[in-house]
Amino acid sequence: MPESKGENPLVNAQQLSDEQVCNTFNKFLVGVEAKLFRRNNRVRFLEEELENKKEELTEKSKELKQKDMINA
């Protein structure tokens, strides 16, 4: 059964065979899984960036403390 563009195949599930419903749902799940994978990768990247910034700020803080000790 050909789908028109923009039509949600899950809405017309009663007109589809069990195999067609399973295939459609599997395609949907693959799409959701791909989105989650990309989002998880983005979160990991941001966590690494945050950790790098924390290390950078810790180093700057140590440098400033040393300068304060020298100037005191």
Coordinates of C-alpha atoms in Angstrom, one line a residue:
M1 CA 0.0 0.0 0.0
P2 CA 1.7 3.2 -1.1
E3 CA 1.9 6.0 1.5
S4 CA 1.2 9.6 0.6
K5 CA 3.9 12.1 1.8
G6 CA 3.4 13.2 5.4
E7 CA 1.0 10.4 6.2
N8 CA 1.8 8.7 9.5
P9 CA 1.8 4.9 8.7
L10 CA 1.1 4.1 12.4
V11 CA -2.3 5.9 12.1
N12 CA -3.5 3.4 9.5
A13 CA -2.2 0.3 11.2
Q14 CA -5.5 -1.4 11.0
Q15 CA -5.2 -1.5 7.2
L16 CA -1.8 -3.1 7.3
S17 CA -0.7 -6.7 7.8
D18 CA 1.1 -7.7 11.0
E19 CA 4.3 -7.9 9.1
Q20 CA 3.9 -4.4 7.7
V21 CA 3.1 -3.1 11.1
C22 CA 6.2 -4.7 12.6
N23 CA 8.4 -3.4 9.7
T24 CA 7.0 0.1 10.2
F25 CA 7.5 0.0 13.9
N26 CA 11.0 -1.4 13.5
K27 CA 11.9 1.5 11.2
F28 CA 10.5 3.9 13.8
L29 CA 12.6 2.3 16.6
V30 CA 15.8 2.4 14.4
G31 CA 15.2 6.2 14.0
V32 CA 14.7 6.7 17.7
E33 CA 17.8 4.6 18.4
A34 CA 19.9 6.7 16.0
K35 CA 18.7 9.9 17.6
L36 CA 19.6 8.6 21.1
F37 CA 23.0 7.5 19.8
R38 CA 23.7 11.0 18.4
R39 CA 22.4 12.7 21.6
N40 CA 24.6 10.4 23.8
N41 CA 27.6 11.2 21.7
R42 CA 26.9 15.0 22.1
V43 CA 26.5 14.6 25.8
R44 CA 29.9 12.7 26.0
F45 CA 31.5 15.4 24.0
L46 CA 30.1 18.2 26.3
E47 CA 31.2 16.2 29.4
E48 CA 34.7 16.1 28.0
E49 CA 34.7 19.8 27.2
L50 CA 33.5 20.5 30.7
E51 CA 36.2 18.4 32.2
N52 CA 38.8 20.2 30.1
K53 CA 37.5 23.6 31.2
K54 CA 37.6 22.5 34.9
E55 CA 41.2 21.4 34.5
E56 CA 42.1 24.6 32.8
L57 CA 40.5 26.7 35.6
T58 CA 42.2 24.6 38.2
E59 CA 45.6 25.4 36.6
K60 CA 44.8 29.1 36.4
S61 CA 43.7 29.1 40.0
K62 CA 47.0 27.5 41.1
E63 CA 48.9 30.0 39.1
L64 CA 47.0 32.9 40.7
K65 CA 47.6 31.5 44.2
Q66 CA 51.3 31.3 43.5
K67 CA 51.4 34.9 42.2
D68 CA 49.5 36.0 45.3
M69 CA 52.1 34.2 47.5
I70 CA 55.0 35.8 45.7
N71 CA 53.4 39.3 45.9
A72 CA 52.5 38.9 49.6

